mmCIF file of C-alpha atoms in Angstrom:
data_model
loop_
_atom_site.group_PDB
_atom_site.id
_atom_site.type_symbol
_atom_site.label_atom_id
_atom_site.label_comp_id
_atom_site.label_asym_id
_atom_site.label_seq_id
_atom_site.Cartn_x
_atom_site.Cartn_y
_atom_site.Cartn_z
ATOM 1 C CA MET A 393 -45.056 -31.034 8.800
ATOM 2 C CA LYS A 394 -44.362 -31.160 12.506
ATOM 3 C CA LYS A 395 -47.004 -30.477 15.008
ATOM 4 C CA SER A 396 -45.249 -27.262 16.247
ATOM 5 C CA THR A 397 -44.945 -26.008 12.623
ATOM 6 C CA ALA A 398 -48.640 -26.514 11.939
ATOM 7 C CA LYS A 399 -49.475 -24.670 15.272
ATOM 8 C CA ARG A 400 -47.216 -21.721 14.397
ATOM 9 C CA ASN A 401 -47.984 -21.344 10.687
ATOM 10 C CA GLY A 402 -51.742 -22.387 10.780
ATOM 11 C CA THR A 403 -53.553 -24.751 8.389
ATOM 12 C CA GLY A 404 -54.272 -22.249 5.643
ATOM 13 C CA GLU A 405 -57.985 -22.774 6.485
ATOM 14 C CA PRO A 406 -59.255 -19.910 8.596
ATOM 15 C CA ARG A 407 -62.223 -21.787 10.073
ATOM 16 C CA LEU A 408 -59.883 -24.633 11.194
ATOM 17 C CA ASP A 409 -57.175 -22.236 12.472
ATOM 18 C CA LYS A 410 -59.927 -20.590 14.604
ATOM 19 C CA ILE A 411 -60.878 -23.940 16.122
ATOM 20 C CA PHE A 412 -57.311 -25.168 16.631
ATOM 21 C CA LYS A 413 -56.437 -21.890 18.397
ATOM 22 C CA SER A 414 -58.758 -22.634 21.246
ATOM 23 C CA TYR A 415 -56.832 -25.918 22.048
ATOM 24 C CA LYS A 416 -53.318 -26.998 23.049
ATOM 25 C CA GLY A 417 -52.910 -29.840 20.544
ATOM 26 C CA ARG A 418 -53.197 -32.713 22.931
ATOM 27 C CA ALA A 419 -54.669 -35.977 21.740
ATOM 28 C CA ARG A 420 -57.106 -36.002 24.706
ATOM 29 C CA GLU A 421 -58.806 -32.908 22.968
ATOM 30 C CA MET A 422 -59.585 -34.941 19.820
ATOM 31 C CA ILE A 423 -63.383 -35.448 20.454
ATOM 32 C CA SER A 424 -63.953 -31.816 21.429
ATOM 33 C CA ILE A 425 -62.016 -30.669 18.363
ATOM 34 C CA LEU A 426 -64.048 -33.002 16.067
ATOM 35 C CA GLN A 427 -67.252 -31.718 17.594
ATOM 36 C CA ASP A 428 -66.171 -28.126 16.886
ATOM 37 C CA ILE A 429 -65.273 -29.017 13.225
ATOM 38 C CA GLN A 430 -68.684 -30.767 12.686
ATOM 39 C CA ASP A 431 -70.469 -27.731 14.239
ATOM 40 C CA GLU A 432 -68.602 -25.523 11.788
ATOM 41 C CA TYR A 433 -68.936 -27.668 8.615
ATOM 42 C CA GLY A 434 -71.953 -29.709 9.344
ATOM 43 C CA PHE A 435 -69.905 -32.849 8.950
ATOM 44 C CA LEU A 436 -66.193 -33.941 9.085
ATOM 45 C CA PRO A 437 -64.429 -33.168 5.820
ATOM 46 C CA GLU A 438 -61.485 -35.420 5.109
ATOM 47 C CA GLU A 439 -59.071 -32.514 4.805
ATOM 48 C CA ALA A 440 -60.137 -31.266 8.177
ATOM 49 C CA LEU A 441 -59.422 -34.690 9.569
ATOM 50 C CA LYS A 442 -55.942 -34.709 8.043
ATOM 51 C CA LYS A 443 -55.103 -31.424 9.441
ATOM 52 C CA THR A 444 -56.443 -32.446 12.922
ATOM 53 C CA ALA A 445 -54.056 -35.417 12.684
ATOM 54 C CA VAL A 446 -51.184 -33.044 12.037
ATOM 55 C CA PHE A 447 -52.378 -30.571 14.837
ATOM 56 C CA LEU A 448 -52.675 -33.270 17.320
ATOM 57 C CA ASP A 449 -49.536 -35.257 16.161
ATOM 58 C CA VAL A 450 -51.825 -38.367 15.918
ATOM 59 C CA PRO A 451 -51.923 -40.876 13.119
ATOM 60 C CA LEU A 452 -54.756 -40.257 10.681
ATOM 61 C CA PRO A 453 -56.268 -43.826 11.199
ATOM 62 C CA ASP A 454 -56.662 -42.974 14.935
ATOM 63 C CA ILE A 455 -58.632 -39.783 13.874
ATOM 64 C CA PHE A 456 -60.793 -41.778 11.387
ATOM 65 C CA GLY A 457 -61.239 -44.397 14.169
ATOM 66 C CA VAL A 458 -62.751 -42.035 16.610
ATOM 67 C CA ALA A 459 -64.745 -40.211 13.914
ATOM 68 C CA THR A 460 -66.306 -43.547 12.767
ATOM 69 C CA PHE A 461 -66.809 -45.087 16.289
ATOM 70 C CA TYR A 462 -69.071 -42.357 17.575
ATOM 71 C CA ARG A 463 -72.381 -42.074 15.784
ATOM 72 C CA MET A 464 -72.696 -38.390 16.369
ATOM 73 C CA PHE A 465 -70.045 -37.693 13.758
ATOM 74 C CA ARG A 466 -70.739 -37.531 10.063
ATOM 75 C CA LEU A 467 -68.079 -38.104 7.380
ATOM 76 C CA GLY A 468 -70.381 -37.000 4.609
ATOM 77 C CA ARG A 469 -72.274 -33.796 3.837
ATOM 78 C CA PRO A 470 -75.695 -33.926 5.501
ATOM 79 C CA GLY A 471 -78.873 -33.366 3.517
ATOM 80 C CA LYS A 472 -80.761 -30.067 3.640
ATOM 81 C CA HIS A 473 -83.339 -31.828 5.628
ATOM 82 C CA THR A 474 -82.695 -34.414 8.298
ATOM 83 C CA ILE A 475 -84.881 -37.337 9.291
ATOM 84 C CA THR A 476 -83.884 -39.090 12.457
ATOM 85 C CA ALA A 477 -85.584 -42.254 13.885
ATOM 86 C CA CYS A 478 -85.252 -43.476 17.368
ATOM 87 C CA ILE A 479 -84.211 -47.084 17.520
ATOM 88 C CA GLY A 480 -84.227 -47.276 21.265
ATOM 89 C CA THR A 481 -85.840 -50.247 23.100
ATOM 90 C CA ALA A 482 -89.290 -48.634 23.392
ATOM 91 C CA CYS A 483 -89.375 -47.595 19.830
ATOM 92 C CA HIS A 484 -87.983 -51.001 18.650
ATOM 93 C CA VAL A 485 -90.658 -53.024 20.384
ATOM 94 C CA ARG A 486 -93.302 -50.658 18.828
ATOM 95 C CA GLY A 487 -92.099 -51.312 15.273
ATOM 96 C CA VAL A 488 -89.674 -48.560 14.421
ATOM 97 C CA THR A 489 -87.756 -51.052 12.141
ATOM 98 C CA ARG A 490 -90.544 -51.011 9.733
ATOM 99 C CA VAL A 491 -90.915 -47.259 9.994
ATOM 100 C CA VAL A 492 -87.130 -46.794 9.100
ATOM 101 C CA GLU A 493 -87.507 -49.274 6.204
ATOM 102 C CA GLU A 494 -90.425 -47.361 4.777
ATOM 103 C CA ILE A 495 -88.701 -43.902 5.041
ATOM 104 C CA GLY A 496 -85.642 -45.545 3.400
ATOM 105 C CA ARG A 497 -87.761 -47.117 0.701
ATOM 106 C CA THR A 498 -89.569 -43.859 -0.031
ATOM 107 C CA LEU A 499 -86.307 -41.880 -0.387
ATOM 108 C CA GLY A 500 -84.258 -44.613 -1.845
ATOM 109 C CA ILE A 501 -81.600 -44.479 0.920
ATOM 110 C CA GLU A 502 -80.585 -46.439 4.046
ATOM 111 C CA PRO A 503 -79.812 -44.968 7.542
ATOM 112 C CA GLY A 504 -76.596 -42.964 7.355
ATOM 113 C CA GLN A 505 -77.137 -41.901 3.850
ATOM 114 C CA THR A 506 -78.166 -38.810 2.040
ATOM 115 C CA THR A 507 -80.238 -38.678 -1.081
ATOM 116 C CA PRO A 508 -78.306 -38.124 -4.349
ATOM 117 C CA ASP A 509 -79.849 -34.703 -4.676
ATOM 118 C CA GLY A 510 -78.661 -33.745 -1.272
ATOM 119 C CA GLU A 511 -82.103 -32.988 -0.058
ATOM 120 C CA TYR A 512 -82.594 -35.631 2.617
ATOM 121 C CA SER A 513 -80.452 -37.551 5.177
ATOM 122 C CA LEU A 514 -81.793 -40.462 7.177
ATOM 123 C CA ASP A 515 -80.210 -41.248 10.497
ATOM 124 C CA THR A 516 -80.999 -43.282 13.533
ATOM 125 C CA VAL A 517 -80.240 -42.663 17.148
ATOM 126 C CA ASN A 518 -80.256 -44.990 20.092
ATOM 127 C CA CYS A 519 -82.748 -42.908 22.177
ATOM 128 C CA LEU A 520 -84.424 -39.451 21.817
ATOM 129 C CA GLY A 521 -86.009 -39.734 25.411
ATOM 130 C CA CYS A 522 -89.659 -39.772 24.152
ATOM 131 C CA CYS A 523 -90.241 -43.389 25.055
ATOM 132 C CA ALA A 524 -93.869 -42.853 25.931
ATOM 133 C CA ILE A 525 -94.676 -41.765 22.412
ATOM 134 C CA GLY A 526 -92.646 -44.182 20.361
ATOM 135 C CA PRO A 527 -91.803 -44.871 17.703
ATOM 136 C CA VAL A 528 -90.495 -41.419 17.303
ATOM 137 C CA VAL A 529 -89.233 -39.710 14.158
ATOM 138 C CA VAL A 530 -87.770 -36.217 14.130
ATOM 139 C CA MET A 531 -87.982 -34.361 10.777
ATOM 140 C CA ASP A 532 -85.896 -31.050 10.716
ATOM 141 C CA GLY A 533 -86.240 -30.786 14.469
ATOM 142 C CA GLN A 534 -90.146 -31.465 14.643
ATOM 143 C CA TYR A 535 -90.952 -34.530 16.786
ATOM 144 C CA HIS A 536 -93.530 -37.058 15.462
ATOM 145 C CA GLY A 537 -94.780 -39.674 17.925
ATOM 146 C CA GLN A 538 -96.654 -42.993 17.459
ATOM 147 C CA VAL A 539 -95.295 -43.142 13.874
ATOM 148 C CA THR A 540 -96.397 -46.259 11.812
ATOM 149 C CA SER A 541 -94.784 -47.233 8.465
ATOM 150 C CA GLN A 542 -97.960 -45.632 6.843
ATOM 151 C CA SER A 543 -97.876 -42.435 8.590
ATOM 152 C CA ALA A 544 -93.980 -42.165 8.084
ATOM 153 C CA ARG A 545 -94.422 -42.418 4.384
ATOM 154 C CA LYS A 546 -97.217 -39.831 4.494
ATOM 155 C CA LEU A 547 -94.903 -37.525 6.525
ATOM 156 C CA VAL A 548 -92.029 -37.963 4.057
ATOM 157 C CA LYS A 549 -94.076 -37.495 1.018
ATOM 158 C CA ALA A 550 -95.474 -34.259 2.540
ATOM 159 C CA GLN A 551 -92.050 -32.733 2.799
ATOM 160 C CA PRO A 552 -90.765 -30.352 0.023
ATOM 161 C CA ASN A 553 -88.683 -31.660 -2.857
ATOM 162 C CA VAL A 554 -89.248 -35.340 -2.117
ATOM 163 C CA LYS A 555 -88.544 -37.440 -5.175
ATOM 164 C CA GLU A 556 -90.250 -40.650 -4.268
ATOM 165 C CA VAL A 557 -88.346 -43.737 -5.399
ATOM 166 C CA VAL A 558 -90.939 -46.431 -4.865
ATOM 167 C CA LYS A 559 -94.477 -46.408 -6.266
ATOM 168 C CA SER A 560 -96.367 -48.843 -3.764
#
C-alpha cells in the first residue's frame, strides 16, 4: 500500500487514524507519532508500528530502530502497576543496583519486563531529578527516597497482588 493510499483510506484502526490525521506523514514526525501511539495504547503495538511505517513511507526496521533506541518507548504491554528505579549517578553510588536486583528477585523479573500475570512492570530511568534523596524508586507515581534493598522488598511486598517469587 502506498503512503498516499494509506492517508486517503485510513488504517482501519480509528485510534491510529485519529493520531495520523494530525500529522503530514513526514519521517521527521516519527518520534512524535510514536509518543502519541504510546500515550493512546500504553505501549507500541507491533501492528501500530507497521501502520506507522506505511504512513511515513519508512522501512519498518527504521521504525523499530527508533522505538528500541529510546528508553521511553515500550514494545510490550506494561503491567497494571509500574515500579521505576532511578539509576543515575547519585542513586548508583548509593546502591540502587542492589535495590533493583532485590525488586527483580522479589517479582521474578528484570528491568524492562512485566510479571507473567501482568500486574507489575519494573523499569529504570537515568535520572528522576531527586538526587538528594537517592536511591529513589517510584511505585505507581509515588516517590520513595533513600531506598535500601531491604526497604525495597518491603515496599514491593506491601503492594496489592504481589506474588513473591523468592522466599529469602
